[in-house]
Amino acid sequence: MLPRCSFLLEKFFGDQTLHLPSRSNEAKTPLNSFRYIEILPVCPFIALPHNTEVSLWLSHDLESFQREIEGQNPVLWTAQVRPDRINLQEPLRQETFTMPTIKDVALKAGVSATTVSRVLNNRGYLSEALKQRVYTAMEELNYRPNELARSLSRSRSNIIGLIIPLISLPFFSELTSHIEEHAYLNGYKLLLCNSQQDKIKELEYIDMLRSSRVDGIIMGSHTLEVEAYRQMNLPLVTFDRQISPAIPYVCSDNYAGGQLATTLLIEKGCRKLAHIGGHPELNLLSHLRYEGFADTARRAGIWQTSLHTDNNSFDVLAYERLLEQLFREHPGIDGIFAGSDLIAAYALKACRESGRRVPADVRIVGYDGTALCSLSHPSITTIRQPVEEMGRLAVELILKQVEGASVSPANILPVKLQEGSTT
């Protein structure tokens, strides 16, 4: 037999309490005037006839049950109805739950359901005292508004979709963090999709985001044809790709970044330069980093070469193979401009493994300005993108489009040279 214990269910009975004696042989207490019992805020009300008796059997000690009943570690109990009593002995099956409704909140707060709706949607003038009364009722009933229904009624979901190619890459990880932060500060939540540069996944994510009625989409992954983006019929912002004059994009000044990196390498005495980055046929604005590199080296009369990945992916093994190829075909390379901080870190690793000293034999400059630069040894010189500002601006462009305002199609932010120990 399970042990009995005593507990005053004052929270659920208001002014009237039900006392369950812990030492009595009888665990039954006449309810007298009680007609309803609520075990937890999310449990259904159990109707009882007048003068019905109740037995409560508990499998926990008093302290455990008190924690559970207060909602810190909820354990729900089933009601097995018999002609003369209700036994509360087994975990309550979830399918029997009846969640509180807006009408329950209205009844508890002593207002109309329309007033509760106005409080939830912040419509019209309502006194702070009335709002607080509604909020208190919601808290006591553990009421949670149906966000989908609310979004349908106001034609907005306050959700922004974000599709990025690979969340594990340092730049996209930091960018995602800033986008989420600024979306939240503006009352929006972020729905994150990690496409891994897979065209099928990207299409599926776009369909999912549209079905979820997001207010706009920030695109960091671009595997689809331009027409697919035009047909979204949603506020859209892209990163590092100009899809059409009607779709705004955010990027750093890639060309200026390529110029800065190359100028520094030349000033440090490098005479055989290499650039390693993504495939030029991807038509990304980041390819301008290479153009800035090549033009600067050409004007200075410096020999230069370029190696790039051969597919639309972020394969770190491909970077290792490119660096092996670079040192095999051009052993005299003394300056490397990497298309990202991650590639720069792999260049540093390749130099170490091939016996090349950095920066004595080879100087390296990355691009992005992520935390990876300061964590590497030696610290990596890089072209720093304003990642936080890019995240803030992307959210701002979505919100302006949601409000029907016009936005600038080209949003190009300046970069800075952040010199570390690899140059």
CSV table of C-alpha atoms in Angstrom, one decimal:
chain,number,residue,atom,x,y,z
A,1,MET,CA,0.0,0.0,0.0
A,2,LEU,CA,1.3,3.5,-0.9
A,3,PRO,CA,2.0,5.9,2.0
A,4,ARG,CA,-0.5,8.7,2.8
A,5,CYS,CA,0.4,12.2,3.5
A,6,SER,CA,-1.1,15.5,4.4
A,7,PHE,CA,-1.2,18.6,2.2
A,8,LEU,CA,-3.4,21.7,2.1
A,9,LEU,CA,-4.5,22.3,-1.5
A,10,GLU,CA,-5.1,26.0,-0.8
A,11,LYS,CA,-3.7,27.0,-4.2
A,12,PHE,CA,-6.5,25.3,-6.0
A,13,PHE,CA,-9.4,25.7,-3.6
A,14,GLY,CA,-9.1,29.4,-2.8
A,15,ASP,CA,-10.6,30.1,0.6
A,16,GLN,CA,-11.7,26.5,1.1
A,17,THR,CA,-9.2,23.8,1.8
A,18,LEU,CA,-9.1,20.1,1.6
A,19,HIS,CA,-7.1,18.5,4.5
A,20,LEU,CA,-5.9,14.9,4.0
A,21,PRO,CA,-4.9,13.5,7.4
A,22,SER,CA,-1.5,11.6,7.5
A,23,ARG,CA,-2.1,9.5,10.6
A,24,SER,CA,-5.7,8.6,10.3
A,25,ASN,CA,-6.6,5.1,9.1
A,26,GLU,CA,-9.2,6.7,6.9
A,27,ALA,CA,-7.8,8.7,4.0
A,28,LYS,CA,-11.3,9.8,3.1
A,29,THR,CA,-12.6,13.3,3.7
A,30,PRO,CA,-16.1,14.6,3.0
A,31,LEU,CA,-16.1,17.3,0.4
A,32,ASN,CA,-19.4,18.8,1.6
A,33,SER,CA,-19.7,22.0,-0.4
A,34,PHE,CA,-17.0,21.1,-2.9
A,35,ARG,CA,-18.2,20.5,-6.4
A,36,TYR,CA,-14.8,20.6,-8.4
A,37,ILE,CA,-11.3,19.5,-7.8
A,38,GLU,CA,-8.3,20.6,-9.9
A,39,ILE,CA,-5.1,18.6,-9.3
A,40,LEU,CA,-2.8,20.8,-11.4
A,41,PRO,CA,-3.4,23.9,-13.4
A,42,VAL,CA,-3.2,21.9,-16.7
A,43,CYS,CA,-5.5,19.1,-15.5
A,44,PRO,CA,-9.2,18.9,-16.3
A,45,PHE,CA,-11.8,19.7,-13.7
A,46,ILE,CA,-13.4,16.6,-12.1
A,47,ALA,CA,-17.1,17.1,-11.4
A,48,LEU,CA,-18.2,15.6,-8.1
A,49,PRO,CA,-21.7,15.2,-6.7
A,50,HIS,CA,-22.6,16.8,-3.4
A,51,ASN,CA,-21.1,15.1,-0.3
A,52,THR,CA,-18.8,12.8,-2.4
A,53,GLU,CA,-15.9,11.4,-0.5
A,54,VAL,CA,-12.3,11.3,-1.8
A,55,SER,CA,-9.2,9.1,-1.2
A,56,LEU,CA,-5.8,10.5,-2.2
A,57,TRP,CA,-2.9,8.0,-2.3
A,58,LEU,CA,0.6,9.4,-2.8
A,59,SER,CA,3.8,7.6,-3.9
A,60,HIS,CA,6.0,10.5,-2.7
A,61,ASP,CA,6.7,12.1,0.6
A,62,LEU,CA,5.2,15.5,1.4
A,63,GLU,CA,8.1,17.6,0.3
A,64,SER,CA,8.3,15.9,-3.1
A,65,PHE,CA,4.6,16.2,-3.7
A,66,GLN,CA,4.6,19.8,-2.7
A,67,ARG,CA,7.3,20.5,-5.3
A,68,GLU,CA,5.3,18.6,-7.9
A,69,ILE,CA,2.1,20.4,-7.1
A,70,GLU,CA,3.8,23.8,-7.3
A,71,GLY,CA,4.9,22.9,-10.9
A,72,GLN,CA,8.6,22.6,-10.4
A,73,ASN,CA,8.5,18.9,-11.2
A,74,PRO,CA,4.9,18.1,-12.2
A,75,VAL,CA,3.6,14.6,-11.7
A,76,LEU,CA,-0.1,14.2,-12.8
A,77,TRP,CA,-2.5,11.8,-11.3
A,78,THR,CA,-5.4,10.1,-12.8
A,79,ALA,CA,-9.0,10.1,-11.5
A,80,GLN,CA,-10.7,6.7,-11.4
A,81,VAL,CA,-14.3,7.4,-10.8
A,82,ARG,CA,-16.3,5.0,-8.6
A,83,PRO,CA,-19.9,5.4,-7.3
A,84,ASP,CA,-18.7,6.7,-3.9
A,85,ARG,CA,-15.2,8.0,-4.4
A,86,ILE,CA,-12.3,9.1,-6.6
A,87,ASN,CA,-8.9,7.5,-6.3
A,88,LEU,CA,-5.9,9.4,-7.5
A,89,GLN,CA,-3.2,6.8,-7.9
A,90,GLU,CA,-1.8,6.6,-11.4
A,91,PRO,CA,-0.1,9.0,-13.8
A,92,LEU,CA,-2.7,10.9,-15.8
A,93,ARG,CA,-2.6,10.0,-19.5
A,94,GLN,CA,-1.6,13.0,-21.6
A,95,GLU,CA,-4.5,12.6,-24.0
A,96,THR,CA,-7.0,13.4,-21.3
A,97,PHE,CA,-5.7,16.9,-20.7
A,98,THR,CA,-8.0,19.9,-21.3
A,99,MET,CA,-5.9,23.0,-21.7
A,100,PRO,CA,-7.4,26.3,-20.4
A,101,THR,CA,-9.1,28.5,-23.0
A,102,ILE,CA,-9.4,32.2,-23.4
A,103,LYS,CA,-12.9,31.9,-21.9
A,104,ASP,CA,-11.4,30.4,-18.8
A,105,VAL,CA,-9.1,33.3,-18.5
A,106,ALA,CA,-11.9,35.8,-19.0
A,107,LEU,CA,-14.0,34.1,-16.3
A,108,LYS,CA,-11.1,34.0,-13.9
A,109,ALA,CA,-10.2,37.7,-14.5
A,110,GLY,CA,-13.9,38.8,-14.4
A,111,VAL,CA,-13.7,40.3,-17.9
A,112,SER,CA,-15.0,39.3,-21.4
A,113,ALA,CA,-13.2,37.1,-23.8
A,114,THR,CA,-12.9,40.1,-26.2
A,115,THR,CA,-11.1,42.0,-23.5
A,116,VAL,CA,-8.6,39.2,-23.0
A,117,SER,CA,-8.0,39.1,-26.8
A,118,ARG,CA,-7.4,42.8,-26.8
A,119,VAL,CA,-4.8,42.4,-24.0
A,120,LEU,CA,-3.1,39.6,-25.8
A,121,ASN,CA,-2.9,41.5,-29.1
A,122,ASN,CA,-2.2,44.9,-27.4
A,123,ARG,CA,-5.2,46.6,-29.1
A,124,GLY,CA,-7.0,49.7,-27.9
A,125,TYR,CA,-6.6,51.5,-24.6
A,126,LEU,CA,-6.7,49.3,-21.6
A,127,SER,CA,-5.7,50.2,-18.1
A,128,GLU,CA,-2.6,48.7,-16.5
A,129,ALA,CA,-4.7,47.3,-13.7
A,130,LEU,CA,-7.0,45.5,-16.1
A,131,LYS,CA,-4.0,44.1,-18.1
A,132,GLN,CA,-2.4,42.9,-14.9
A,133,ARG,CA,-5.6,41.2,-13.8
A,134,VAL,CA,-5.7,39.3,-17.1
A,135,TYR,CA,-2.0,38.4,-16.9
A,136,THR,CA,-2.5,37.1,-13.4
A,137,ALA,CA,-5.4,34.9,-14.5
A,138,MET,CA,-3.3,33.6,-17.3
A,139,GLU,CA,-0.5,32.7,-15.0
A,140,GLU,CA,-2.7,31.0,-12.4
A,141,LEU,CA,-4.4,28.9,-15.1
A,142,ASN,CA,-1.1,28.3,-16.9
A,143,TYR,CA,-2.7,29.6,-20.1
A,144,ARG,CA,-0.6,29.8,-23.2
A,145,PRO,CA,-1.9,31.8,-26.2
A,146,ASN,CA,-2.2,30.0,-29.5
A,147,GLU,CA,0.5,31.8,-31.5
A,148,LEU,CA,-0.5,30.5,-34.8
A,149,ALA,CA,-4.1,31.6,-34.4
A,150,ARG,CA,-2.9,35.0,-33.2
A,151,SER,CA,-0.7,35.4,-36.3
A,152,LEU,CA,-3.5,34.5,-38.6
A,153,SER,CA,-5.7,37.1,-37.0
A,154,ARG,CA,-3.2,39.9,-37.4
A,155,SER,CA,-1.6,38.6,-40.7
A,156,ARG,CA,1.8,38.4,-39.0
A,157,SER,CA,3.7,35.6,-37.3
A,158,ASN,CA,6.6,37.8,-35.9
A,159,ILE,CA,8.9,35.0,-37.1
A,160,ILE,CA,11.8,35.5,-39.5
A,161,GLY,CA,13.2,32.5,-41.4
A,162,LEU,CA,17.0,32.2,-41.8
A,163,ILE,CA,18.6,29.8,-44.3
A,164,ILE,CA,22.3,29.4,-44.1
A,165,PRO,CA,24.7,27.0,-45.8
A,166,LEU,CA,26.5,25.6,-42.8
A,167,ILE,CA,26.0,26.6,-39.1
A,168,SER,CA,29.3,25.1,-38.0
A,169,LEU,CA,31.3,27.6,-40.1
A,170,PRO,CA,32.6,30.4,-37.7
A,171,PHE,CA,31.3,33.3,-39.8
A,172,PHE,CA,27.8,31.9,-40.2
A,173,SER,CA,27.7,30.9,-36.6
A,174,GLU,CA,28.5,34.5,-35.4
A,175,LEU,CA,26.2,36.1,-38.0
A,176,THR,CA,23.3,33.9,-36.9
A,177,SER,CA,23.8,34.9,-33.3
A,178,HIS,CA,23.6,38.6,-34.2
A,179,ILE,CA,20.6,38.1,-36.5
A,180,GLU,CA,18.8,36.3,-33.7
A,181,GLU,CA,19.7,39.0,-31.1
A,182,HIS,CA,18.4,41.9,-33.2
A,183,ALA,CA,15.3,40.0,-34.3
A,184,TYR,CA,14.5,39.3,-30.7
A,185,LEU,CA,15.0,43.0,-29.7
A,186,ASN,CA,12.4,43.9,-32.3
A,187,GLY,CA,9.9,41.4,-31.0
A,188,TYR,CA,10.6,38.6,-33.6
A,189,LYS,CA,11.7,35.0,-33.2
A,190,LEU,CA,14.1,33.2,-35.6
A,191,LEU,CA,13.5,30.0,-37.4
A,192,LEU,CA,16.9,28.6,-38.4
A,193,CYS,CA,17.4,26.3,-41.4
A,194,ASN,CA,20.8,24.7,-42.1
A,195,SER,CA,20.8,23.8,-45.9
A,196,GLN,CA,24.4,22.4,-46.1
A,197,GLN,CA,24.4,23.8,-49.7
A,198,ASP,CA,21.9,21.0,-50.6
A,199,LYS,CA,19.4,22.2,-53.3
A,200,ILE,CA,16.7,19.8,-52.2
A,201,LYS,CA,17.0,20.8,-48.6
A,202,GLU,CA,16.9,24.4,-49.5
A,203,LEU,CA,13.6,24.0,-51.4
A,204,GLU,CA,12.1,22.0,-48.6
A,205,TYR,CA,13.1,24.6,-46.1
A,206,ILE,CA,11.6,27.4,-48.2
A,207,ASP,CA,8.3,25.4,-48.4
A,208,MET,CA,8.4,24.9,-44.7
A,209,LEU,CA,9.0,28.5,-43.9
A,210,ARG,CA,6.2,29.6,-46.2
A,211,SER,CA,3.8,27.1,-44.6
A,212,SER,CA,4.9,28.5,-41.2
A,213,ARG,CA,3.8,31.9,-42.4
A,214,VAL,CA,7.1,33.6,-41.6
A,215,ASP,CA,7.1,37.4,-42.2
A,216,GLY,CA,10.3,37.3,-44.2
A,217,ILE,CA,13.4,35.2,-45.1
A,218,ILE,CA,17.1,36.0,-44.8
A,219,MET,CA,19.0,33.9,-47.3
A,220,GLY,CA,22.6,33.0,-46.7
A,221,SER,CA,22.5,29.9,-48.9
A,222,HIS,CA,22.1,30.3,-52.6
A,223,THR,CA,21.8,27.0,-54.5
A,224,LEU,CA,18.6,27.7,-56.4
A,225,GLU,CA,18.0,29.5,-59.7
A,226,VAL,CA,17.1,33.2,-59.5
A,227,GLU,CA,13.4,32.6,-60.4
A,228,ALA,CA,12.9,30.4,-57.3
A,229,TYR,CA,13.7,33.3,-55.1
A,230,ARG,CA,11.5,35.7,-57.1
A,231,GLN,CA,8.5,33.4,-56.7
A,232,MET,CA,8.7,33.4,-52.8
A,233,ASN,CA,6.4,36.4,-52.6
A,234,LEU,CA,7.8,37.3,-49.2
A,235,PRO,CA,10.1,40.0,-47.9
A,236,LEU,CA,13.6,38.7,-48.7
A,237,VAL,CA,17.2,39.7,-47.9
A,238,THR,CA,20.3,37.9,-49.2
A,239,PHE,CA,23.9,37.7,-48.2
A,240,ASP,CA,26.7,38.1,-50.7
A,241,ARG,CA,24.6,37.5,-53.7
A,242,GLN,CA,22.8,40.0,-55.9
A,243,ILE,CA,19.7,38.1,-57.2
A,244,SER,CA,17.8,40.9,-58.8
A,245,PRO,CA,17.4,44.7,-58.4
A,246,ALA,CA,14.2,44.1,-56.5
A,247,ILE,CA,15.8,41.9,-53.8
A,248,PRO,CA,18.0,43.7,-51.3
A,249,TYR,CA,21.3,42.2,-50.3
A,250,VAL,CA,23.8,42.8,-47.5
A,251,CYS,CA,27.6,42.3,-47.8
A,252,SER,CA,30.9,43.7,-46.8
A,253,ASP,CA,33.1,45.6,-49.3
A,254,ASN,CA,34.7,42.5,-50.7
A,255,TYR,CA,36.7,44.2,-53.4
A,256,ALA,CA,38.2,46.7,-50.9
A,257,GLY,CA,39.0,43.8,-48.5
A,258,GLY,CA,40.9,42.1,-51.3
A,259,GLN,CA,42.9,45.3,-51.9
A,260,LEU,CA,43.7,45.7,-48.2
A,261,ALA,CA,44.9,42.2,-47.8
A,262,THR,CA,47.1,42.2,-50.9
A,263,THR,CA,48.6,45.7,-50.2
A,264,LEU,CA,49.6,44.5,-46.8
A,265,LEU,CA,51.3,41.4,-48.1
A,266,ILE,CA,53.2,43.4,-50.7
A,267,GLU,CA,54.3,46.0,-48.1
A,268,LYS,CA,55.6,43.1,-45.9
A,269,GLY,CA,57.8,42.0,-48.8
A,270,CYS,CA,55.9,39.2,-50.4
A,271,ARG,CA,56.6,38.6,-54.1
A,272,LYS,CA,54.8,35.4,-54.9
A,273,LEU,CA,51.1,35.6,-53.9
A,274,ALA,CA,48.3,33.1,-53.8
A,275,HIS,CA,44.5,33.4,-53.2
A,276,ILE,CA,42.4,30.4,-52.0
A,277,GLY,CA,38.6,30.7,-52.1
A,278,GLY,CA,35.3,29.5,-53.4
A,279,HIS,CA,34.5,28.7,-57.0
A,280,PRO,CA,34.2,31.9,-59.2
A,281,GLU,CA,31.2,30.4,-61.1
A,282,LEU,CA,29.1,30.5,-58.0
A,283,ASN,CA,28.4,34.2,-58.8
A,284,LEU,CA,28.8,35.3,-55.2
A,285,LEU,CA,29.8,38.8,-54.3
A,286,SER,CA,32.6,37.3,-52.2
A,287,HIS,CA,34.4,36.6,-55.5
A,288,LEU,CA,35.1,40.3,-55.5
A,289,ARG,CA,37.7,39.5,-52.8
A,290,TYR,CA,39.7,37.7,-55.5
A,291,GLU,CA,39.3,40.5,-58.0
A,292,GLY,CA,40.6,43.1,-55.5
A,293,PHE,CA,43.5,40.8,-54.8
A,294,ALA,CA,44.3,40.2,-58.5
A,295,ASP,CA,44.0,43.8,-59.6
A,296,THR,CA,46.2,45.0,-56.7
A,297,ALA,CA,48.9,42.4,-57.4
A,298,ARG,CA,48.8,43.2,-61.2
A,299,ARG,CA,49.2,46.9,-60.7
A,300,ALA,CA,52.2,46.3,-58.4
A,301,GLY,CA,53.8,43.9,-60.9
A,302,ILE,CA,53.6,41.0,-58.4
A,303,TRP,CA,53.2,37.4,-59.5
A,304,GLN,CA,50.0,35.9,-58.3
A,305,THR,CA,47.9,32.7,-58.6
A,306,SER,CA,44.6,31.5,-57.4
A,307,LEU,CA,43.1,28.1,-56.4
A,308,HIS,CA,39.5,27.5,-55.7
A,309,THR,CA,37.1,24.7,-54.7
A,310,ASP,CA,35.6,22.8,-57.6
A,311,ASN,CA,32.0,22.5,-56.3
A,312,ASN,CA,29.3,24.3,-54.4
A,313,SER,CA,30.3,23.1,-50.9
A,314,PHE,CA,32.2,24.0,-47.8
A,315,ASP,CA,34.4,20.9,-47.8
A,316,VAL,CA,37.3,21.5,-45.4
A,317,LEU,CA,39.2,18.5,-46.9
A,318,ALA,CA,39.1,20.4,-50.2
A,319,TYR,CA,41.0,23.3,-48.6
A,320,GLU,CA,43.6,20.9,-47.3
A,321,ARG,CA,44.0,19.4,-50.8
A,322,LEU,CA,44.3,22.9,-52.4
A,323,LEU,CA,47.0,23.9,-50.0
A,324,GLU,CA,49.0,20.7,-50.6
A,325,GLN,CA,48.6,21.4,-54.3
A,326,LEU,CA,49.7,25.0,-53.9
A,327,PHE,CA,52.9,24.2,-52.1
A,328,ARG,CA,53.6,21.3,-54.5
A,329,GLU,CA,53.2,23.4,-57.6
A,330,HIS,CA,54.5,26.7,-56.3
A,331,PRO,CA,57.0,26.0,-53.5
A,332,GLY,CA,58.2,29.6,-53.5
A,333,ILE,CA,54.9,31.0,-52.4
A,334,ASP,CA,55.5,33.6,-49.6
A,335,GLY,CA,52.1,35.3,-49.2
A,336,ILE,CA,48.6,33.8,-49.0
A,337,PHE,CA,45.3,35.7,-49.0
A,338,ALA,CA,42.6,33.2,-47.8
A,339,GLY,CA,38.9,33.8,-48.7
A,340,SER,CA,37.9,33.2,-45.0
A,341,ASP,CA,39.4,32.9,-41.6
A,342,LEU,CA,38.8,29.1,-41.7
A,343,ILE,CA,40.9,28.7,-44.9
A,344,ALA,CA,43.6,30.9,-43.2
A,345,ALA,CA,43.6,28.5,-40.3
A,346,TYR,CA,44.1,25.6,-42.6
A,347,ALA,CA,46.9,27.5,-44.4
A,348,LEU,CA,48.6,28.0,-41.1
A,349,LYS,CA,48.3,24.3,-40.4
A,350,ALA,CA,49.7,23.4,-43.9
A,351,CYS,CA,52.7,25.7,-43.4
A,352,ARG,CA,53.4,24.1,-40.0
A,353,GLU,CA,53.2,20.6,-41.4
A,354,SER,CA,55.4,21.4,-44.4
A,355,GLY,CA,58.1,23.0,-42.3
A,356,ARG,CA,57.3,26.6,-43.4
A,357,ARG,CA,57.6,29.3,-40.7
A,358,VAL,CA,54.8,31.9,-40.3
A,359,PRO,CA,55.4,34.7,-40.9
A,360,ALA,CA,59.1,34.3,-41.6
A,361,ASP,CA,58.6,32.1,-44.7
A,362,VAL,CA,55.0,32.6,-45.5
A,363,ARG,CA,52.6,35.4,-44.5
A,364,ILE,CA,48.9,34.8,-44.3
A,365,VAL,CA,45.8,37.1,-44.3
A,366,GLY,CA,42.3,35.8,-43.7
A,367,TYR,CA,38.8,37.3,-44.2
A,368,ASP,CA,35.9,37.6,-41.8
A,369,GLY,CA,37.3,38.7,-38.4
A,370,THR,CA,35.8,35.8,-36.4
A,371,ALA,CA,37.0,34.7,-33.0
A,372,LEU,CA,39.0,32.0,-34.7
A,373,CYS,CA,41.7,34.6,-35.5
A,374,SER,CA,42.6,35.4,-31.9
A,375,LEU,CA,42.3,31.8,-30.8
A,376,SER,CA,44.9,30.6,-33.4
A,377,HIS,CA,48.6,30.5,-32.7
A,378,PRO,CA,50.0,32.7,-34.0
A,379,SER,CA,47.0,34.9,-34.2
A,380,ILE,CA,45.7,35.4,-37.8
A,381,THR,CA,45.8,38.7,-39.6
A,382,THR,CA,42.4,39.2,-41.2
A,383,ILE,CA,40.0,41.6,-43.0
A,384,ARG,CA,37.3,42.2,-40.5
A,385,GLN,CA,33.7,42.3,-41.7
A,386,PRO,CA,31.2,44.2,-39.5
A,387,VAL,CA,29.3,41.0,-38.6
A,388,GLU,CA,27.1,42.5,-36.0
A,389,GLU,CA,26.1,45.4,-38.1
A,390,MET,CA,25.4,43.0,-41.0
A,391,GLY,CA,23.1,41.0,-38.8
A,392,ARG,CA,21.3,44.1,-37.6
A,393,LEU,CA,20.9,45.5,-41.1
A,394,ALA,CA,19.5,42.2,-42.5
A,395,VAL,CA,16.8,42.2,-39.8
A,396,GLU,CA,16.0,45.9,-40.4
A,397,LEU,CA,15.6,45.4,-44.1
A,398,ILE,CA,13.1,42.6,-43.5
A,399,LEU,CA,11.1,44.7,-41.0
A,400,LYS,CA,11.0,47.6,-43.4
A,401,GLN,CA,9.6,45.4,-46.2
A,402,VAL,CA,7.0,44.0,-43.8
A,403,GLU,CA,5.9,47.5,-43.1
A,404,GLY,CA,5.7,48.3,-46.8
A,405,ALA,CA,8.6,50.7,-46.8
A,406,SER,CA,11.1,50.9,-49.7
A,407,VAL,CA,14.7,49.7,-49.0
A,408,SER,CA,18.0,50.1,-50.7
A,409,PRO,CA,18.9,47.1,-52.9
A,410,ALA,CA,22.6,47.3,-52.3
A,411,ASN,CA,23.8,47.5,-48.7
A,412,ILE,CA,27.6,47.3,-48.7
A,413,LEU,CA,29.4,47.8,-45.4
A,414,PRO,CA,33.1,48.8,-45.0
A,415,VAL,CA,35.8,46.4,-43.8
A,416,LYS,CA,38.9,46.9,-41.6
A,417,LEU,CA,42.3,45.4,-41.5
A,418,GLN,CA,42.9,43.5,-38.2
A,419,GLU,CA,46.6,42.7,-38.0
A,420,GLY,CA,47.7,39.6,-36.1
A,421,SER,CA,50.9,37.7,-35.9
A,422,THR,CA,50.7,35.9,-39.3
A,423,THR,CA,52.0,38.9,-41.2
